[in-house]
PDB file of C-alpha atoms and ligand atoms in Angstrom:
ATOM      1  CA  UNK O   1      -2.917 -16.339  -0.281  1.00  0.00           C
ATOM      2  CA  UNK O   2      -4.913 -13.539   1.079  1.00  0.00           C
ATOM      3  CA  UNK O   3      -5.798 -11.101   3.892  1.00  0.00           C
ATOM      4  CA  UNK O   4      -8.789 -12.490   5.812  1.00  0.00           C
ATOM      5  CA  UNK O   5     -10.411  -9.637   7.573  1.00  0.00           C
ATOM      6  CA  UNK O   6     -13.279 -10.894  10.088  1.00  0.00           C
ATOM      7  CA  UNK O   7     -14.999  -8.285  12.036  1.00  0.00           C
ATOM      8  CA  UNK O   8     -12.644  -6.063  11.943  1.00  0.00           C
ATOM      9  CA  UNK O   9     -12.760  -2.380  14.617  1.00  0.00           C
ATOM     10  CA  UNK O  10     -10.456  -0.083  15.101  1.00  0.00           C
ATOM     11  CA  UNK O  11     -10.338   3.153  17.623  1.00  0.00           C
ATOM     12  CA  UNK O  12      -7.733   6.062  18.881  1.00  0.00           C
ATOM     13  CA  UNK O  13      -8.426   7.309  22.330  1.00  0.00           C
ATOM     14  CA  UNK O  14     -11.515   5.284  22.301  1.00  0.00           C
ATOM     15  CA  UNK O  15     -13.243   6.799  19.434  1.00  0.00           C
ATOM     16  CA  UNK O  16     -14.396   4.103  17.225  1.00  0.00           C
ATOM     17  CA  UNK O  17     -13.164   4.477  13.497  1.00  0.00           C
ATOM     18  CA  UNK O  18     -13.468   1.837  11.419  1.00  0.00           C
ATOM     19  CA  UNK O  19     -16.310  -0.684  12.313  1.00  0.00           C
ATOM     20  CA  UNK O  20     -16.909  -4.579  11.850  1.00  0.00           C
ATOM     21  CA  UNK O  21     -14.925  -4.657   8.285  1.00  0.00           C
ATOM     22  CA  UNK O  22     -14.866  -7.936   6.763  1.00  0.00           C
ATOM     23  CA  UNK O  23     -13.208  -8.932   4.020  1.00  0.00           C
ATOM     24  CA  UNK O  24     -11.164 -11.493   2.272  1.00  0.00           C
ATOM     25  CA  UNK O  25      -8.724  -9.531  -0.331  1.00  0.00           C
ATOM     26  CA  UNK O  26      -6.025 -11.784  -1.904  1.00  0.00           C
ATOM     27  CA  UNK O  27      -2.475 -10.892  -2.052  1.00  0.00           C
ATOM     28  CA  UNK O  28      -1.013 -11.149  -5.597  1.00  0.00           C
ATOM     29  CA  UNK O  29      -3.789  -8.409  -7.147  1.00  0.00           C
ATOM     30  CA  UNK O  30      -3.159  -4.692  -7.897  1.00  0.00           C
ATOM     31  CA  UNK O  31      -6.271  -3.878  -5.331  1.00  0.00           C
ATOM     32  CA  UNK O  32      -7.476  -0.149  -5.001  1.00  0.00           C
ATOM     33  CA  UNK O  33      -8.987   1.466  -1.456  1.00  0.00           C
ATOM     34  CA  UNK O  34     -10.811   4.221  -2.051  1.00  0.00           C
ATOM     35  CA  UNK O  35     -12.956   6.946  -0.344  1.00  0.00           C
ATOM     36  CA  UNK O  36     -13.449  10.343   1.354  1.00  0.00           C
ATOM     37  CA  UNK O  37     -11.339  12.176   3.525  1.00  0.00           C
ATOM     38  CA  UNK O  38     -11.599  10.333   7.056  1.00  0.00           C
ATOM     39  CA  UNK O  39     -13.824   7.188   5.756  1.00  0.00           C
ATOM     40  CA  UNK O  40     -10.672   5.009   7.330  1.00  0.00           C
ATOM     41  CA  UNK O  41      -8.783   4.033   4.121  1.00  0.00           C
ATOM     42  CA  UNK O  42      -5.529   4.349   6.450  1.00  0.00           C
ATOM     43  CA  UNK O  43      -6.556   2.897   9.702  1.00  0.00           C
ATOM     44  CA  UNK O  44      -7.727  -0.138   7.288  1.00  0.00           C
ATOM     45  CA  UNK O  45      -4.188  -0.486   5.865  1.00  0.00           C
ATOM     46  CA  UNK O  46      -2.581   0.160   9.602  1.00  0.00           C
ATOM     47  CA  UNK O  47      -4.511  -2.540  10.766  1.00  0.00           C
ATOM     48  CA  UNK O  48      -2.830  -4.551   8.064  1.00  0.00           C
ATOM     49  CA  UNK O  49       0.011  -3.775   8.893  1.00  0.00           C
ATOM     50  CA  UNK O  50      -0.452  -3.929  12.465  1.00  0.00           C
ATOM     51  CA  UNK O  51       0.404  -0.067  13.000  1.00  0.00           C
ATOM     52  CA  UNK O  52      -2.507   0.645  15.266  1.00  0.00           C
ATOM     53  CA  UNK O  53      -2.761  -1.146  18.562  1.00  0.00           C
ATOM     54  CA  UNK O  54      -6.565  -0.683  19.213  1.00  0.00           C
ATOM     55  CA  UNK O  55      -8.124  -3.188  17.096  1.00  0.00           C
ATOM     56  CA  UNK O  56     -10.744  -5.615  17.709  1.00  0.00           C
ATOM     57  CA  UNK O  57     -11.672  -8.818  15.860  1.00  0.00           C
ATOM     58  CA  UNK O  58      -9.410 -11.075  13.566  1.00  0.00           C
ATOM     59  CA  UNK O  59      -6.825 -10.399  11.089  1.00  0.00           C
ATOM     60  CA  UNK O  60      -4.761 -13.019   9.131  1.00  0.00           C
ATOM     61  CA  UNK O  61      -2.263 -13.021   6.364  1.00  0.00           C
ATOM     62  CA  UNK O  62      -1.686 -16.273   4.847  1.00  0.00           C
ATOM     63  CA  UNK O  63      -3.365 -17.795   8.055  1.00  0.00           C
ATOM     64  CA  UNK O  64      -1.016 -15.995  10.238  1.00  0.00           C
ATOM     65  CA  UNK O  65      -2.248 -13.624  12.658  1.00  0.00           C
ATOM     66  CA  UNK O  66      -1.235  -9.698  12.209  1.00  0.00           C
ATOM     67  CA  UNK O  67      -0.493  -8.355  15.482  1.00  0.00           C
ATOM     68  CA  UNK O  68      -1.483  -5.448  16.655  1.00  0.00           C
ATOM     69  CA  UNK O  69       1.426  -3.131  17.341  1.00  0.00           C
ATOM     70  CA  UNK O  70       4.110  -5.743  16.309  1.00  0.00           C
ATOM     71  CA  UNK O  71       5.100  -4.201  12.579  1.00  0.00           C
ATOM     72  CA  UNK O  72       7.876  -5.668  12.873  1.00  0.00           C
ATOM     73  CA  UNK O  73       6.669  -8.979  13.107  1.00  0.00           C
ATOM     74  CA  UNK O  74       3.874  -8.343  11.146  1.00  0.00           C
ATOM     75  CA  UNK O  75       6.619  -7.730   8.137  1.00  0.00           C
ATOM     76  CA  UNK O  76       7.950 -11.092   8.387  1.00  0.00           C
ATOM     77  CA  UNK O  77       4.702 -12.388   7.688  1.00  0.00           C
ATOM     78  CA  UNK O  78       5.604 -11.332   3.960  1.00  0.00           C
ATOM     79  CA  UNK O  79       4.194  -7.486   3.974  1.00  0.00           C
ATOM     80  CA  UNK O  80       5.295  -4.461   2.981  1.00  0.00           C
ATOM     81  CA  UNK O  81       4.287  -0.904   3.910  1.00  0.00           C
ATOM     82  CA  UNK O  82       4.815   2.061   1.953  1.00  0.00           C
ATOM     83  CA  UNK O  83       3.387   5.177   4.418  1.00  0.00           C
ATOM     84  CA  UNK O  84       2.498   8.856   2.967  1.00  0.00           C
ATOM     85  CA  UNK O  85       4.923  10.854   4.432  1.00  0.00           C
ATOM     86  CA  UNK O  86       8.232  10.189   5.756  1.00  0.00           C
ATOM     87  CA  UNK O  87       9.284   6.919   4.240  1.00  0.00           C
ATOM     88  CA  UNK O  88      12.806   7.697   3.178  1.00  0.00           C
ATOM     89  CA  UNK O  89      15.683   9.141   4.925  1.00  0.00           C
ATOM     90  CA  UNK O  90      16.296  12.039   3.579  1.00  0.00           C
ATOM     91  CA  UNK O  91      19.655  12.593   4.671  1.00  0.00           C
ATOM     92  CA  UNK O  92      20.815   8.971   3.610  1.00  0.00           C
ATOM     93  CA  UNK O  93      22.159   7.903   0.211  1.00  0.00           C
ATOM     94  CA  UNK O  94      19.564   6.252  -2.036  1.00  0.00           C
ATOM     95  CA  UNK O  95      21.792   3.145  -1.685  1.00  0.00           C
ATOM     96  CA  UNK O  96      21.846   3.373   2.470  1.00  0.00           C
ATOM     97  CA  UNK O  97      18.212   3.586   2.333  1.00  0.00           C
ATOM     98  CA  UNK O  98      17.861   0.436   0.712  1.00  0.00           C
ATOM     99  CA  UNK O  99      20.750  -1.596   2.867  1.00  0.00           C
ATOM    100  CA  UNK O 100      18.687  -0.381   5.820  1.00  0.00           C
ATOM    101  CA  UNK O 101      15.718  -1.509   4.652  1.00  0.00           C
ATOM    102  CA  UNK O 102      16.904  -4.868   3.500  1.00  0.00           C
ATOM    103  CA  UNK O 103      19.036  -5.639   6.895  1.00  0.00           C
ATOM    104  CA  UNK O 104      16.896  -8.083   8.432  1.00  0.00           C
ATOM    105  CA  UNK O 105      16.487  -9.417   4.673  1.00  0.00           C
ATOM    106  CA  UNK O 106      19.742 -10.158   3.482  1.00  0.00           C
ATOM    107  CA  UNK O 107      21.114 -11.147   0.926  1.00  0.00           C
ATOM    108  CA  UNK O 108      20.283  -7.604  -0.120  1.00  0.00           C
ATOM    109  CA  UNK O 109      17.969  -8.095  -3.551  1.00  0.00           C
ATOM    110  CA  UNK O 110      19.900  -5.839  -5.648  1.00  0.00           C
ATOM    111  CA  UNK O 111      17.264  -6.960  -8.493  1.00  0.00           C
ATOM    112  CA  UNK O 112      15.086  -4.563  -7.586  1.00  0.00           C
ATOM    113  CA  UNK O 113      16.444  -2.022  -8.626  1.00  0.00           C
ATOM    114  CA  UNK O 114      16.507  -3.147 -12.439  1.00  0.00           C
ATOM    115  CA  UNK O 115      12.421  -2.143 -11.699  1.00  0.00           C
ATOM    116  CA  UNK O 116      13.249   1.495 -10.858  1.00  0.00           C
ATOM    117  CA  UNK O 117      16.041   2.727 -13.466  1.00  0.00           C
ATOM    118  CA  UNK O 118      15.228   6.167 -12.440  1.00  0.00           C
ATOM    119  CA  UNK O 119      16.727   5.816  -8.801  1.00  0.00           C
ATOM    120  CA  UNK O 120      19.286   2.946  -9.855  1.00  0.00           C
ATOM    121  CA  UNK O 121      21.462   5.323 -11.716  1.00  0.00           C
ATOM    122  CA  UNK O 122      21.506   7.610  -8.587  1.00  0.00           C
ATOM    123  CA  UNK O 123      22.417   5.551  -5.599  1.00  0.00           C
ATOM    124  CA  UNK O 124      25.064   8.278  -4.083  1.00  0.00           C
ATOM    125  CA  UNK O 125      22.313  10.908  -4.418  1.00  0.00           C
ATOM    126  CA  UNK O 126      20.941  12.315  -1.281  1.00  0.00           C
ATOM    127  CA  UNK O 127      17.324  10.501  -0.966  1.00  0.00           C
ATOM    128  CA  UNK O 128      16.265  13.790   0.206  1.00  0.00           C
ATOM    129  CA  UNK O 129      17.565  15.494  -3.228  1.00  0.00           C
ATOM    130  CA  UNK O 130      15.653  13.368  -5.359  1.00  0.00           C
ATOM    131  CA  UNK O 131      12.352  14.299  -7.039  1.00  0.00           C
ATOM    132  CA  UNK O 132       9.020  13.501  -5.561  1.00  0.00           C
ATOM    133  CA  UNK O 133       8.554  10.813  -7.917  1.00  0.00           C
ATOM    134  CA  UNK O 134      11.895   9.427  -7.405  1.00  0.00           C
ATOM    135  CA  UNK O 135      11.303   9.490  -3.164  1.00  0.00           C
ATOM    136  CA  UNK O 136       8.028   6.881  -3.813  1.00  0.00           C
ATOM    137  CA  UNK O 137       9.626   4.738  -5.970  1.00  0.00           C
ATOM    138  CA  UNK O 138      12.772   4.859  -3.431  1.00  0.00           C
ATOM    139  CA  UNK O 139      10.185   4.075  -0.659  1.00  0.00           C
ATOM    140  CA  UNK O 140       8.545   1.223  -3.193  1.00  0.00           C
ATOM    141  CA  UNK O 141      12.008   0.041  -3.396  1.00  0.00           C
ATOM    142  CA  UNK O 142      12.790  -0.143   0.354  1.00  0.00           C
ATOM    143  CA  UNK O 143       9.515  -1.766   1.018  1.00  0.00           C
ATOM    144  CA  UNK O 144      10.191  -4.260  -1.753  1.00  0.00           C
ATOM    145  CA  UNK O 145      13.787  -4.853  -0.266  1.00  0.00           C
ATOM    146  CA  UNK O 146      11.924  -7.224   2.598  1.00  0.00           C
ATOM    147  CA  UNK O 147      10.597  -9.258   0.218  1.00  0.00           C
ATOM    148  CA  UNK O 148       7.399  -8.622   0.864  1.00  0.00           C
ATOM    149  CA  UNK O 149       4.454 -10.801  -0.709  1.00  0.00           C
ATOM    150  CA  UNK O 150       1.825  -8.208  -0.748  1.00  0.00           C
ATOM    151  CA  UNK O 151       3.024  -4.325  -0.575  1.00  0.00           C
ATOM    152  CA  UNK O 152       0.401  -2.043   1.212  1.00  0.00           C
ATOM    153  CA  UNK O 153       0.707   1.931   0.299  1.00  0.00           C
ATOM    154  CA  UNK O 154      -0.424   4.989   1.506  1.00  0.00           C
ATOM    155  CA  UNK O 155      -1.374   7.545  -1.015  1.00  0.00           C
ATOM    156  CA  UNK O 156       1.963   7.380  -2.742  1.00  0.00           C
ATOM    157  CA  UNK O 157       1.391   9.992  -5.481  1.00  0.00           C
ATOM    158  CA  UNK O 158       0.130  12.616  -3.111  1.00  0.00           C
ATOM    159  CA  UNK O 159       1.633  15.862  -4.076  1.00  0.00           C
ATOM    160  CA  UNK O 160       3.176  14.574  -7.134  1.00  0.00           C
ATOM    161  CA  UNK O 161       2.869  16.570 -10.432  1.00  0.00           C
ATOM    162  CA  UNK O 162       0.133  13.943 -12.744  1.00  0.00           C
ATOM    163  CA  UNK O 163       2.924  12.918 -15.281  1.00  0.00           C
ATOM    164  CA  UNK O 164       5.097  11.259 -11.898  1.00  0.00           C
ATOM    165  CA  UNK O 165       2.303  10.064 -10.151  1.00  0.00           C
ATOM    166  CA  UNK O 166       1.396   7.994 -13.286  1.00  0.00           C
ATOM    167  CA  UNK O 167       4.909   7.206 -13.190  1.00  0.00           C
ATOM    168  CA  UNK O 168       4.819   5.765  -9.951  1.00  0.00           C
ATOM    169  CA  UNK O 169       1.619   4.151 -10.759  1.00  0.00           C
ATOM    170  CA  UNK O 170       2.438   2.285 -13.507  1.00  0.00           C
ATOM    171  CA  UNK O 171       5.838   1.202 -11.632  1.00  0.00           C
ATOM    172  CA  UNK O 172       3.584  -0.286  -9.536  1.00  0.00           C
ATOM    173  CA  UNK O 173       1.665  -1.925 -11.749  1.00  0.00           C
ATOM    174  CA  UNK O 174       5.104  -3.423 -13.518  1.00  0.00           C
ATOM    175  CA  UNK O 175       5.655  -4.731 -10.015  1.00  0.00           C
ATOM    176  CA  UNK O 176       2.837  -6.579  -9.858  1.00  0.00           C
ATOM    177  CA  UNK O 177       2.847  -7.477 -13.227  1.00  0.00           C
ATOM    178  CA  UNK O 178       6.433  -8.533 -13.464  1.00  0.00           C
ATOM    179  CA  UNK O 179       7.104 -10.313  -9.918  1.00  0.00           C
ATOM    180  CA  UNK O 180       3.528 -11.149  -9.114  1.00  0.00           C
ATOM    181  CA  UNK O 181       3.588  -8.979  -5.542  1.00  0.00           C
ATOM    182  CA  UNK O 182       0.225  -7.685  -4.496  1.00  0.00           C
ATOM    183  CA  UNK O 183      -0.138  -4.334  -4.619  1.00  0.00           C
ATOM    184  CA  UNK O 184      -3.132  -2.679  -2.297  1.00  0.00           C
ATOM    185  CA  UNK O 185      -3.246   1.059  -2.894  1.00  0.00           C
ATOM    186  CA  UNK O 186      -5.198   3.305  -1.392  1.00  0.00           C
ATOM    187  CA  UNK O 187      -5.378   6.201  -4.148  1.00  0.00           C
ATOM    188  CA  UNK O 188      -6.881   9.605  -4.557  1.00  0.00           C
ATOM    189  CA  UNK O 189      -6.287   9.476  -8.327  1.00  0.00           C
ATOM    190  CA  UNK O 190      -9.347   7.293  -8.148  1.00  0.00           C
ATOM    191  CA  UNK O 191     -10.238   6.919 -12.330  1.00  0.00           C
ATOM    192  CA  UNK O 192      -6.114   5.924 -13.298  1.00  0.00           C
ATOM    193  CA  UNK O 193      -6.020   3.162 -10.756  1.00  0.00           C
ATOM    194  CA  UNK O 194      -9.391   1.746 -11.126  1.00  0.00           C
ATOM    195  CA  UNK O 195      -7.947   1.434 -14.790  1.00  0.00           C
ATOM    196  CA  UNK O 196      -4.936  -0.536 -13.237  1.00  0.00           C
ATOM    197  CA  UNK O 197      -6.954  -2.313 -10.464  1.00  0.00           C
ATOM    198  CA  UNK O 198      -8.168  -5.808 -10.702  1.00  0.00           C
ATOM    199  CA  UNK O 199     -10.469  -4.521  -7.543  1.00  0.00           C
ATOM    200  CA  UNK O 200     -12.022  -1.691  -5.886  1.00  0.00           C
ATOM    201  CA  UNK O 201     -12.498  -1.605  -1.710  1.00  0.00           C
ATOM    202  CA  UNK O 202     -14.348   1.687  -1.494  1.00  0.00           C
ATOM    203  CA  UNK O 203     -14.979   2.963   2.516  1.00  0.00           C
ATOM    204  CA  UNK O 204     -17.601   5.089   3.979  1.00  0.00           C
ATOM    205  CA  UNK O 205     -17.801   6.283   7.376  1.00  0.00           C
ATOM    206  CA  UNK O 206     -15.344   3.237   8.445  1.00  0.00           C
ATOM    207  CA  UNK O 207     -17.498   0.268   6.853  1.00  0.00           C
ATOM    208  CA  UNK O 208     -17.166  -1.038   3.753  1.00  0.00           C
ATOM    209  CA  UNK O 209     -19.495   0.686   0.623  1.00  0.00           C
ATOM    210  CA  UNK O 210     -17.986  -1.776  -2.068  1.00  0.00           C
ATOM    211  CA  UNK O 211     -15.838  -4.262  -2.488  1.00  0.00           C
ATOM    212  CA  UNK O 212     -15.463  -6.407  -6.001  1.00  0.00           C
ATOM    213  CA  UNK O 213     -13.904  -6.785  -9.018  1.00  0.00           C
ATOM    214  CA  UNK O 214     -12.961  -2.806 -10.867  1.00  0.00           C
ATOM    215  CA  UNK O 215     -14.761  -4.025 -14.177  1.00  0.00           C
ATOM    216  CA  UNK O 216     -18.332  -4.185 -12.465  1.00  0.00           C
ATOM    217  CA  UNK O 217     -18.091  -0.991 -10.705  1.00  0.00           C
ATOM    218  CA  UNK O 218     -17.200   0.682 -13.950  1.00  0.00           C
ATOM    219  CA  UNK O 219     -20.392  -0.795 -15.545  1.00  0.00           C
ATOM    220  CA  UNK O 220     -22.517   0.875 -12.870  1.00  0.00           C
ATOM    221  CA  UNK O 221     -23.867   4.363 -14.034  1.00  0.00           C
ATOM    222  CA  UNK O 222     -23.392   5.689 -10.473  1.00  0.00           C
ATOM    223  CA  UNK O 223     -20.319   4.349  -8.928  1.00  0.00           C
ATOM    224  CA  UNK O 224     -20.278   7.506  -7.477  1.00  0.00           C
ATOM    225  CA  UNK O 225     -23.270   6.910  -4.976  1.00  0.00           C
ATOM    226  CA  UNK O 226     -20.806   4.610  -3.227  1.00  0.00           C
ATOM    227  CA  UNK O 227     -18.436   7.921  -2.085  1.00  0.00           C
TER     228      UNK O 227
HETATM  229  N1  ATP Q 301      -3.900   9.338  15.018  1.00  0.00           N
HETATM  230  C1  ATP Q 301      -5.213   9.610  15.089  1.00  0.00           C
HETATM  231  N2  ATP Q 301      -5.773  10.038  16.244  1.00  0.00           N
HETATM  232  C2  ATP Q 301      -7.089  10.299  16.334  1.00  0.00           C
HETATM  233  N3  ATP Q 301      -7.957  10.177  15.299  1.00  0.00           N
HETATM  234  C3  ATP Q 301      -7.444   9.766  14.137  1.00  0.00           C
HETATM  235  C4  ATP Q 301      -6.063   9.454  13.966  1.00  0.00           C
HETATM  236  N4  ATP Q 301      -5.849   9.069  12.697  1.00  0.00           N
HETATM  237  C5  ATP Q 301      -7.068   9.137  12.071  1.00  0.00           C
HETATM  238  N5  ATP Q 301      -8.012   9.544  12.944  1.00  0.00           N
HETATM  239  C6  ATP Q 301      -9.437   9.710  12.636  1.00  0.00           C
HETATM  240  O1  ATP Q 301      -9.936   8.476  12.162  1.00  0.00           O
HETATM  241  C7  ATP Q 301     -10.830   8.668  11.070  1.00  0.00           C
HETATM  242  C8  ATP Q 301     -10.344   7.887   9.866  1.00  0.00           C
HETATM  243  O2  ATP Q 301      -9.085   8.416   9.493  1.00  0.00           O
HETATM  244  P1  ATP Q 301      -8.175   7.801   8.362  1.00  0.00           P
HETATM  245  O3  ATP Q 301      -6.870   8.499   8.446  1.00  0.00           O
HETATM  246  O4  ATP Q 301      -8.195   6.327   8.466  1.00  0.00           O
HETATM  247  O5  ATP Q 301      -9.000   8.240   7.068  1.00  0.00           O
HETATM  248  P2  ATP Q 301      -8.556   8.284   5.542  1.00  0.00           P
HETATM  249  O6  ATP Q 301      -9.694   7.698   4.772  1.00  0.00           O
HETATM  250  O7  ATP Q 301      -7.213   7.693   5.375  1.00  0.00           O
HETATM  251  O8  ATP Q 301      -8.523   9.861   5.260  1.00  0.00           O
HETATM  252  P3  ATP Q 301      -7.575  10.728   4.262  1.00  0.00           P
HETATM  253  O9  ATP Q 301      -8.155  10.530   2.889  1.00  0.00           O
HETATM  254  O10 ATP Q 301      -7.762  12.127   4.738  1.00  0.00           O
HETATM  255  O11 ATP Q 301      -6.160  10.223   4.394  1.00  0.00           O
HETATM  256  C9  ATP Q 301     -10.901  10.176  10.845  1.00  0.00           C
HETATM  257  O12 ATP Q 301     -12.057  10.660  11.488  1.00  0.00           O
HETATM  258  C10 ATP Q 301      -9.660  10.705  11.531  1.00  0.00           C
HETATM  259  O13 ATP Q 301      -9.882  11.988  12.049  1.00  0.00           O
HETATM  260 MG1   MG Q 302      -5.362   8.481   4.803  1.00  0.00          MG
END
């Protein structure tokens, strides 16, 4: 099972961002996205997700296409989204979060929350009074609630002290370990998650730079040259 990404575009207000991105990137690896401020790391994963409407070319999950501007659809398809900011609700119990994120997924799969111990042992808390860490792996958790094949997120250790964001990190890569979801991360702490990442995606300018396997990039004296 993979994403099959065939000339892939993508614009707001007619300003063209990402350009003619092809690639095939299966759906059970812990993949990494990486790249400068602005090279299109999250338009890619909103056209994955189907978050942007203006998007040209094909996009398939499992052979499926991913509709632009139908998420919600899109999520049925067997993918979950973790965004950077606002992807809890703050006022909400920890345990409300996740029955609203698992309502069009029932029964509820209370199992994941054996994956998080951190968060299971506060379900009454506020989501909004837990710590940074806590919030991603409460938004990993909500996104895992839909039973997602392949888990697409945002930057989910942005702001996050180093000791939680390798937390969160290596939850992730338990995840994927564990329960065999994808995981396709796009990642500012670029040298711990090409340790964890089976493959590297690395975007310039909206086009592709690199894409293949994490071990041969590390070989290469100047990954760098690819940022
Ligand atoms: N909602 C938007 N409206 C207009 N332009 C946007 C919008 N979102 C992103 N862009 C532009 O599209 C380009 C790619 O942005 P994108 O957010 O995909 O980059 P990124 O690699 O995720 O950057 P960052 O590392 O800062 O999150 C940038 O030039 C950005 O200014
Ligand atoms: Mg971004």
């Amino acid at each position: 099972m993979s994403f099959t990404i065939d000339h892939v575009s993508a614009s707001y207000g007619g300003n063209t961002v990402i350009h003619d991105v092809c690639l095939e990137v299966p759906s059970d690896r812990f993949v990494g996205v990486f790249g400068h401020n602005g090279s299109g790391k999250s338009t890619l994963l909103k056209c994955m997700i189907g978050r942007i409407g203006a998007m040209a070319g094909d996009l398939r999950f499992d052979g499926h296409p991913v509709v632009p501007d139908k998420v919600h659809r899109n999520v049925m398809l067997g993918i979950g989204f973790v965004p950077q900011t606002q992807n809890v609700f703050p006022n909400l119990s920890v345990w409300d979060c996740l029955r609203i994120a698992a309502m069009n997924h029932q029964p509820m799969d209370v199992a994941v929350l054996d994956l998080f111990p951190a968060i299971a042992n506060r379900r009454r808390a506020r989501a909004g009074s837990l710590s940074g860490g806590q919030q991603q792996m409460l938004a990993v958790a909500m996104a895992l609630m839909t039973r997602p094949k392949v888990v697409l997120l945002d930057e989910p250790t942005a702001g996050l002290a180093p000791n939680l964001a390798n937390e969160v990190l290596n939850s992730l890569q338990d995840i994927n370990r564990k329960t065999g979801t994808g995981i396709i991360i796009v990642e500012q702490n670029v040298v711990t998650a090409l340790r964890m990442a089976e493959r590297a995606i690395i975007m310039k300018g909206g086009r592709v730079a690199y894409d293949g396997p994490t071990t041969e990039l590390q070989r290469q004296e100047d990954l760098w040259h690819y940022f």
